[in-house]
Amino acid sequence: MVPHPATLDHEELLVRRGRRSGAYCIVAVHSTALGPALGGCRMWHYEDNRAAMRDALRLSSAMTLKAAVAGLPLGGGKGVIALHGPVPRGAARRDVLLDFGETVDAVGGRYLTAEDVGTTTRDMAVVARATPHVTGLPRARGGSGDPSPWTAVGVEAAILATCERAYGAATVRGRTVAVVGLGHVGLPLARKLSRRGAKLVVADIDPAKRVEADRLGAHWMTPERALTAAVDVIAPCALGGVFDDETVPELQVAAIAGAANNQLAHDAVADALDRRGILWAPDFVCNAGGIINISVELGPSGYDPRRARQRVHGVGDTLRAIFDAASDGATPLTAATALAERNLTRGR
Ligand code: NAD
């Protein structure tokens, strides 16, 4: 089973071949029941255009769930640019981004784009030349900027709420946390946890990141070892699919909360974790800080980082409500999905 399989219960799917670049630009709108469909633009090499479409369909439905569980007035969408040649630079990059912007514009505001894997805040400024339906523009242009530090703020709040449930106190002081993946989210998260007095284990496939581990005074491990180390919390902050039927029996941890999307290879892994008494904080709840930050930009009074911080800290309260609901025998995954469904039904 694939996490968030590509269903076809979407409101819209637009596929256009860019007139400048020839690249296929795809916009999938899964749901606008709660508001305009928000989701980043992924610029990626796919096996073929069908795979790119499937990715847009799959990721847009995951965004519906993420926005709904966070209680945001936003729906789920996703943009994809399917690359065929090398990663475009200079004028070629501008052309592909303008083609994508025209595709976004053709959806008439029912889809709002943002940066994602393969695109940057600076790219969004180019997309904005072709459409007003762009979020996460640089702060200097009135946007909410890079979402990653905000995702880290939300994951930090999630880890504190998870510690509270698993260990009885909302603190990481003296606890050992393994941060697996020291990228745009994992590194600021590790710094925050270190400031809060956590003992850190860190891991990355990129050996250059070891310098950061030394700066943090953290213990460096390979990702495989870090995921099965005897620590208090694992924070997966790299790729998805890290927990499956083989890895769950190997775990020596009681709590998991991190940024990586689709951490479970399939939904039944949530039951396996529960049976082992491991508290798993659903990824799509933990990593909503970035879109919560964007939602502030879309509010009536515009972007305000103080309001953003306050709302992103709400990730902890959402998780507490999910853990409460899960105490009657449901898993946190089932409880989180039920909360999203309730919010969606109310919106409809
Ligand atoms: P990133 O690309 O900046 O960082 C990922 C890091 O993980 C890199 O340092 C990379 O070398 C490392 N890595 C890759 N494969 C690994 C492996 N197998 N084991 C250990 N490390 C590995 O990505 P990011 O923006 O920090 O995002 C991290 C995760 O969080 C992704 O799953 C992403 O989808 C999810 N996420 C990010 C955001 C955001 O705002 N950036 C929002 C929601 C979800």
mmCIF file of C-alpha atoms and ligand atoms in Angstrom, residues 42 66 117 146-149 151 180-186 203-206 209 223-224 236-240 259-261 287-288 290, ligand 1:
data_model
loop_
_atom_site.group_PDB
_atom_site.id
_atom_site.type_symbol
_atom_site.label_atom_id
_atom_site.label_comp_id
_atom_site.label_asym_id
_atom_site.label_seq_id
_atom_site.Cartn_x
_atom_site.Cartn_y
_atom_site.Cartn_z
ATOM 1 C CA ARG A 42 7.048 20.549 -6.682
ATOM 2 C CA LYS A 66 -3.326 18.599 6.758
ATOM 3 C CA VAL A 117 10.593 20.442 -3.124
ATOM 4 C CA ASP A 146 10.361 30.578 3.919
ATOM 5 C CA PRO A 147 7.952 28.152 5.673
ATOM 6 C CA SER A 148 10.664 25.755 6.948
ATOM 7 C CA PRO A 149 11.595 27.613 10.183
ATOM 8 C CA THR A 151 7.539 23.999 10.349
ATOM 9 C CA VAL A 180 17.058 12.206 11.627
ATOM 10 C CA GLY A 181 17.674 14.586 8.695
ATOM 11 C CA LEU A 182 19.415 17.913 9.353
ATOM 12 C CA GLY A 183 17.850 19.938 6.530
ATOM 13 C CA HIS A 184 15.752 23.099 6.423
ATOM 14 C CA VAL A 185 13.496 21.797 9.198
ATOM 15 C CA GLY A 186 15.706 19.319 11.085
ATOM 16 C CA ALA A 203 21.845 11.773 11.629
ATOM 17 C CA ASP A 204 21.933 12.609 7.935
ATOM 18 C CA ILE A 205 22.995 10.815 4.761
ATOM 19 C CA ASP A 206 25.067 13.879 3.912
ATOM 20 C CA LYS A 209 26.153 17.827 8.034
ATOM 21 C CA PRO A 223 20.347 7.271 9.950
ATOM 22 C CA GLU A 224 19.735 3.495 10.281
ATOM 23 C CA PRO A 236 12.095 11.894 11.569
ATOM 24 C CA CYS A 237 12.960 14.946 9.468
ATOM 25 C CA ALA A 238 14.105 13.444 6.155
ATOM 26 C CA LEU A 239 12.195 11.101 3.854
ATOM 27 C CA GLY A 240 8.885 9.282 4.273
ATOM 28 C CA ALA A 259 8.492 16.724 10.216
ATOM 29 C CA ALA A 260 8.882 14.081 7.512
ATOM 30 C CA ASN A 261 5.774 13.511 5.390
ATOM 31 C CA ASN A 287 4.436 19.417 10.202
ATOM 32 C CA ALA A 288 1.582 21.906 9.615
ATOM 33 C CA GLY A 290 4.520 26.027 7.387
HETATM 34 P P1 NAD B 1 15.545 19.207 3.215
HETATM 35 O O1 NAD B 1 15.718 18.622 1.856
HETATM 36 O O2 NAD B 1 15.986 20.596 3.483
HETATM 37 O O3 NAD B 1 16.325 18.278 4.280
HETATM 38 C C1 NAD B 1 16.272 16.900 4.304
HETATM 39 C C2 NAD B 1 17.567 16.413 4.943
HETATM 40 O O4 NAD B 1 17.481 15.003 5.098
HETATM 41 C C3 NAD B 1 18.818 16.689 4.100
HETATM 42 O O5 NAD B 1 19.852 17.187 4.927
HETATM 43 C C4 NAD B 1 19.179 15.315 3.522
HETATM 44 O O6 NAD B 1 20.575 15.151 3.321
HETATM 45 C C5 NAD B 1 18.682 14.412 4.613
HETATM 46 N N1 NAD B 1 18.337 13.056 4.180
HETATM 47 C C6 NAD B 1 17.870 12.633 2.980
HETATM 48 N N2 NAD B 1 17.666 11.302 3.020
HETATM 49 C C7 NAD B 1 17.975 10.897 4.266
HETATM 50 C C8 NAD B 1 17.950 9.651 4.920
HETATM 51 N N3 NAD B 1 17.557 8.541 4.289
HETATM 52 N N4 NAD B 1 18.335 9.602 6.208
HETATM 53 C C9 NAD B 1 18.747 10.719 6.866
HETATM 54 N N5 NAD B 1 18.789 11.936 6.295
HETATM 55 C C10 NAD B 1 18.419 12.015 5.009
HETATM 56 O O7 NAD B 1 14.006 18.985 3.603
HETATM 57 P P2 NAD B 1 13.168 19.779 4.686
HETATM 58 O O8 NAD B 1 12.544 20.964 4.069
HETATM 59 O O9 NAD B 1 14.000 19.933 5.916
HETATM 60 O O10 NAD B 1 11.999 18.731 4.959
HETATM 61 C C11 NAD B 1 12.221 17.559 5.703
HETATM 62 C C12 NAD B 1 10.949 16.707 5.712
HETATM 63 O O11 NAD B 1 9.868 17.458 6.263
HETATM 64 C C13 NAD B 1 10.473 16.245 4.323
HETATM 65 O O12 NAD B 1 9.859 14.978 4.452
HETATM 66 C C14 NAD B 1 9.428 17.277 3.972
HETATM 67 O O13 NAD B 1 8.465 16.762 3.055
HETATM 68 C C15 NAD B 1 8.790 17.512 5.333
HETATM 69 N N6 NAD B 1 8.130 18.817 5.437
HETATM 70 C C16 NAD B 1 8.852 19.965 5.274
HETATM 71 C C17 NAD B 1 8.206 21.191 5.380
HETATM 72 C C18 NAD B 1 8.957 22.487 5.219
HETATM 73 O O14 NAD B 1 8.407 23.552 5.572
HETATM 74 N N7 NAD B 1 10.199 22.464 4.734
HETATM 75 C C19 NAD B 1 6.834 21.242 5.654
HETATM 76 C C20 NAD B 1 6.135 20.049 5.832
HETATM 77 C C21 NAD B 1 6.799 18.842 5.710
#
